[in-house]
Coordinates of C-alpha atoms in Angstrom, one line a residue:
X1 CA -39.0 80.9 75.4
X2 CA -41.1 77.7 75.3
X3 CA -42.6 76.1 78.4
X4 CA -40.3 73.1 77.9
X5 CA -37.2 75.4 77.9
X6 CA -38.6 77.1 81.0
X7 CA -38.9 73.8 82.8
X8 CA -35.4 72.8 81.8
X9 CA -34.0 76.1 83.1
X10 CA -35.8 75.6 86.4
X11 CA -34.6 72.0 86.7
X12 CA -31.1 73.3 86.1
X13 CA -31.5 75.8 88.9
X14 CA -32.7 73.2 91.2
X15 CA -29.9 70.9 90.4
X16 CA -27.5 73.6 91.3
X17 CA -29.3 74.1 94.6
X18 CA -29.4 70.4 95.4
X19 CA -26.3 68.6 94.3
X20 CA -27.3 65.2 93.1
X21 CA -31.0 66.1 92.9
X22 CA -33.7 66.0 95.6
X23 CA -36.5 63.7 96.8
X24 CA -39.5 65.8 97.8
X25 CA -42.4 64.5 100.0
X26 CA -45.3 66.8 99.4
X27 CA -48.6 67.0 101.3
X28 CA -51.7 67.0 99.1
X29 CA -55.2 68.3 100.1
X30 CA -57.1 66.0 102.6
X31 CA -60.4 67.3 101.2
X32 CA -60.6 70.8 99.8
X33 CA -58.4 71.3 96.7
X34 CA -58.0 74.9 97.6
X35 CA -55.7 73.7 100.4
X36 CA -53.0 72.8 97.8
X37 CA -49.9 75.0 98.5
X38 CA -48.3 77.1 95.7
X39 CA -45.2 75.0 96.2
X40 CA -47.1 71.7 95.5
X41 CA -48.6 73.3 92.4
X42 CA -45.2 74.2 91.2
X43 CA -43.7 70.8 91.9
X44 CA -46.4 69.0 90.1
X45 CA -45.5 71.0 87.0
X46 CA -41.7 71.0 87.4
X47 CA -40.7 67.7 88.9
X48 CA -38.9 65.2 86.7
X49 CA -40.8 62.3 88.2
X50 CA -44.0 62.2 90.2
X51 CA -44.4 59.0 92.3
X52 CA -48.1 58.8 93.2
X53 CA -50.0 56.4 95.4
X54 CA -52.8 56.3 92.8
X55 CA -52.0 57.8 89.5
X56 CA -55.6 58.3 88.5
X57 CA -56.2 60.4 91.7
X58 CA -53.1 62.4 91.0
X59 CA -54.3 63.3 87.5
X60 CA -57.7 64.1 89.0
X61 CA -56.1 66.5 91.6
X62 CA -54.0 68.1 88.9
X63 CA -57.2 68.6 86.8
X64 CA -59.0 70.3 89.7
X65 CA -56.0 72.5 90.2
X66 CA -56.0 73.5 86.5
X67 CA -52.5 72.0 86.1
X68 CA -50.8 69.5 83.8
X69 CA -48.2 67.2 85.4
X70 CA -45.0 68.0 83.7
X71 CA -42.8 65.0 84.4
X72 CA -43.1 61.2 84.2
X73 CA -45.8 59.8 86.5
X74 CA -45.2 56.4 88.1
X75 CA -47.2 54.5 90.7
X76 CA -45.8 54.2 94.2
X77 CA -47.9 52.3 96.7
X78 CA -47.6 49.9 99.6
X79 CA -47.1 46.9 97.4
X80 CA -44.2 48.2 95.3
X81 CA -42.6 50.9 97.4
X82 CA -39.6 48.8 98.5
X83 CA -38.9 47.5 95.0
X84 CA -39.3 50.9 93.3
X85 CA -37.4 53.0 95.8
X86 CA -34.0 52.6 94.2
X87 CA -35.3 53.4 90.7
X88 CA -36.7 56.7 92.0
X89 CA -33.5 57.5 93.8
X90 CA -31.4 56.8 90.7
X91 CA -33.2 59.8 89.2
X92 CA -32.3 61.9 92.3
X93 CA -28.7 60.8 92.2
X94 CA -28.7 61.8 88.5
X95 CA -29.6 65.4 89.5
X96 CA -33.4 65.2 89.1
X97 CA -36.3 66.0 91.3
X98 CA -38.6 63.2 92.4
X99 CA -41.9 64.2 93.9
X100 CA -43.7 61.7 96.1
X101 CA -47.4 62.3 96.8
X102 CA -50.2 60.1 98.3
X103 CA -53.9 60.3 97.9
X104 CA -54.2 62.8 100.8
X105 CA -52.0 64.4 103.4
X106 CA -48.3 63.8 104.0
X107 CA -46.5 60.8 102.5
X108 CA -45.0 58.3 105.0
X109 CA -47.7 59.1 107.7
X110 CA -49.8 55.9 107.4
X111 CA -49.1 56.1 103.7
X112 CA -46.2 55.1 101.4
X113 CA -43.0 57.1 101.6
X114 CA -41.1 55.9 104.7
X115 CA -39.1 53.3 102.8
X116 CA -37.9 55.6 100.0
X117 CA -36.8 58.1 102.6
X118 CA -34.8 55.5 104.6
X119 CA -33.2 54.3 101.4
X120 CA -32.3 57.9 100.4
X121 CA -30.7 58.4 103.8
X122 CA -28.7 55.2 103.3
X123 CA -27.5 56.4 99.9
X124 CA -26.7 59.9 101.2
X125 CA -29.2 61.7 98.9
X126 CA -31.1 64.9 99.6
X127 CA -34.6 64.6 101.1
X128 CA -37.0 67.5 101.8
X129 CA -40.7 68.2 102.3
X130 CA -43.3 70.5 100.9
X131 CA -45.5 70.8 104.0
X132 CA -49.2 71.2 103.8
X133 CA -52.5 69.6 105.0
X134 CA -52.5 67.0 107.7
X135 CA -55.5 65.1 108.9
X136 CA -53.8 64.4 112.2
X137 CA -53.3 68.1 113.1
X138 CA -56.6 69.2 111.6
X139 CA -58.5 66.7 113.8
X140 CA -56.5 67.6 116.8
X141 CA -57.1 71.3 116.3
X142 CA -60.9 71.0 116.0
X143 CA -61.4 68.2 118.6
X144 CA -61.6 70.4 121.7
X145 CA -59.3 68.0 123.4
X146 CA -55.9 69.0 124.9
X147 CA -53.3 69.6 122.2
X148 CA -50.1 70.3 124.3
X149 CA -49.0 66.7 124.2
X150 CA -50.3 64.0 121.8
X151 CA -49.4 60.7 120.2
X152 CA -50.4 59.5 116.7
X153 CA -51.4 55.8 116.8
X154 CA -52.4 55.4 113.1
X155 CA -54.9 52.6 112.2
X156 CA -55.9 50.3 115.1
X157 CA -55.4 46.5 114.4
X158 CA -58.3 45.0 112.4
X159 CA -58.6 41.8 114.3
X160 CA -60.8 42.2 117.4
X161 CA -58.4 40.5 119.8
X162 CA -55.4 42.4 118.6
X163 CA -57.4 45.6 118.7
X164 CA -58.5 45.0 122.3
X165 CA -55.0 44.3 123.5
X166 CA -53.6 47.4 121.7
X167 CA -56.2 49.6 123.4
X168 CA -55.6 48.0 126.8
X169 CA -51.9 48.8 126.4
X170 CA -52.8 52.5 125.8
X171 CA -55.4 52.7 128.6
X172 CA -52.9 54.6 130.9
X173 CA -51.5 56.8 128.2
X174 CA -51.6 60.4 129.5
X175 CA -51.2 62.1 126.2
X176 CA -54.1 62.8 123.8
X177 CA -54.3 60.0 121.2
X178 CA -55.1 60.4 117.5
X179 CA -56.2 57.4 115.4
X180 CA -57.3 56.8 111.8
X181 CA -60.1 54.4 111.1
X182 CA -62.2 53.1 108.2
X183 CA -65.9 53.8 108.2
X184 CA -66.9 50.1 108.2
X185 CA -64.9 49.5 111.3
X186 CA -65.5 52.7 113.3
X187 CA -68.5 51.4 115.4
X188 CA -66.5 48.4 116.5
X189 CA -63.4 50.5 117.2
X190 CA -65.3 53.0 119.3
X191 CA -66.9 50.2 121.3
X192 CA -63.5 48.6 121.9
X193 CA -62.1 52.0 123.0
X194 CA -65.0 52.6 125.4
X195 CA -64.3 49.2 127.0
X196 CA -60.6 49.8 127.3
X197 CA -60.5 53.5 128.1
X198 CA -63.9 53.9 129.8
X199 CA -67.2 54.9 128.4
X200 CA -66.9 58.5 129.8
X201 CA -63.4 59.2 128.3
X202 CA -63.8 62.4 126.2
X203 CA -63.3 61.9 122.5
X204 CA -64.0 63.4 119.1
X205 CA -64.8 61.7 115.8
X206 CA -63.8 63.9 112.9
X207 CA -64.9 62.9 109.4
X208 CA -64.5 64.4 106.0
X209 CA -62.2 67.1 107.2
X210 CA -62.1 70.2 105.0
X211 CA -64.7 68.7 102.7
X212 CA -68.3 70.0 102.2
X213 CA -69.8 67.5 104.7
X214 CA -67.1 67.9 107.4
X215 CA -68.5 66.8 110.7
X216 CA -67.0 66.6 114.3
X217 CA -68.8 64.5 116.9
X218 CA -67.8 65.1 120.5
X219 CA -68.7 63.2 123.7
X220 CA -67.8 60.2 125.8
X221 CA -66.6 57.1 124.0
X222 CA -69.7 55.1 125.0
X223 CA -72.0 57.8 123.6
X224 CA -70.0 58.0 120.4
X225 CA -70.0 54.2 120.0
X226 CA -73.8 54.1 120.3
X227 CA -74.2 56.9 117.8
X228 CA -72.0 55.2 115.3
X229 CA -74.2 52.2 115.4
X230 CA -77.4 54.2 115.1
X231 CA -76.1 56.5 112.4
X232 CA -73.4 54.8 110.3
X233 CA -70.5 57.2 109.6
X234 CA -69.0 57.6 106.2
X235 CA -65.8 59.1 104.7
X236 CA -62.3 59.5 106.0
X237 CA -62.3 59.4 109.8
X238 CA -59.9 60.5 112.5
X239 CA -60.6 59.7 116.2
X240 CA -59.1 61.9 118.9
X241 CA -59.2 60.5 122.4
X242 CA -58.3 62.3 125.6
X243 CA -55.4 60.9 127.6
X244 CA -55.9 59.1 130.9
X245 CA -56.5 61.4 133.8
X246 CA -53.8 61.6 136.4
X247 CA -54.1 59.2 139.3
X248 CA -55.1 61.1 142.5
X249 CA -52.2 61.2 145.0
X250 CA -53.0 60.4 148.7
X251 CA -52.2 62.7 151.6
X252 CA -49.7 60.2 152.9
X253 CA -47.8 60.2 149.5
X254 CA -47.5 64.0 149.6
X255 CA -46.4 64.6 153.2
X256 CA -42.7 63.9 152.3
X257 CA -42.8 66.5 149.5
X258 CA -44.2 69.1 152.0
X259 CA -41.5 68.2 154.6
X260 CA -38.7 68.5 151.9
X261 CA -39.9 72.0 151.1
X262 CA -40.0 73.0 154.7
X263 CA -36.4 71.6 155.2
X264 CA -35.4 73.8 152.3
X265 CA -36.6 76.9 154.1
X266 CA -40.2 77.2 152.9
X267 CA -42.9 77.9 155.5
X268 CA -45.2 74.9 156.3
X269 CA -48.4 76.7 155.3
X270 CA -46.9 77.8 152.0
X271 CA -45.5 74.4 151.3
X272 CA -48.8 72.7 152.0
X273 CA -50.7 75.1 149.7
X274 CA -48.2 74.6 146.8
X275 CA -48.2 70.8 147.0
X276 CA -52.0 70.6 147.4
X277 CA -52.5 72.8 144.4
X278 CA -50.1 70.8 142.3
X279 CA -51.8 67.6 143.2
X280 CA -55.0 68.9 141.7
X281 CA -53.5 69.5 138.2
X282 CA -55.1 67.0 135.8
X283 CA -57.8 65.9 138.2
X284 CA -58.0 64.6 141.8
X285 CA -56.1 66.7 144.4
X286 CA -56.0 66.6 148.2
X287 CA -57.5 68.9 150.9
X288 CA -55.1 71.5 152.2
X289 CA -56.5 71.0 155.7
X290 CA -55.9 67.3 155.6
X291 CA -52.4 67.7 154.2
X292 CA -51.5 70.3 156.8
X293 CA -52.7 68.1 159.6
X294 CA -50.7 65.1 158.3
X295 CA -47.6 67.2 157.9
X296 CA -47.9 68.5 161.5
X297 CA -48.3 64.9 162.7
X298 CA -45.3 63.8 160.7
X299 CA -43.1 66.6 162.1
X300 CA -44.1 65.7 165.7
X301 CA -43.4 62.0 165.3

């Protein structure tokens, strides 16, 4: 059986599995080609249409993977994604597989892809993903900063005034924040972050993730900003910034919580210990002795 017949048979099988075809958003390597998943490799060969952010980079990736793209290749980038969405989805509606890839990482995450997905949903067509490398998660994982709760903020505004206002609005954000930034703007961005978040706010600058010259710089924002000026950074960059520390509660603010626990049947000493310990989570905290004395005074009044 020829390779063309094999691809046709596989497409027929996929059409049976996905009535009306399927739109697939596939993650591509963010640096190391070996991170390409087996599923991505298969889709590059078997998809009817491959919509790529940069067709030259797509063919370069395929060459490094030792593959030949089997379907029709079209460009799909920020300047034509709205206009081209329905053309791609017509292929899906006709029973075909359309693969959407960007230069690195997952489509629609600070890259083209969102508009074709929303249009596919409007048209009632099948959408799925071929998961894989993510610069956001890779940076978060190696940053050494809390990962239990985080927010992805994408690229900061380019204009200084807008950037400053954006960071000021995030100054009290408690979750870890992940940003993308271009190398020629990273020094200014780190300086603006230090001003808005505080020079001592922990952060990590992660560049060239999974590549030969991968580097992670950790420290306070002020220190990192100075380093970026002294040693210009190159390559793809993610910045991970610790969330704002919890504001320390006062003894007076916690007395009511202690008395509520006591009213519910808890012993005063145990209630004080529990509330004082909880007040220290995330920084700050109050003295058990001061809280106990304040609770006694409140009960006596």
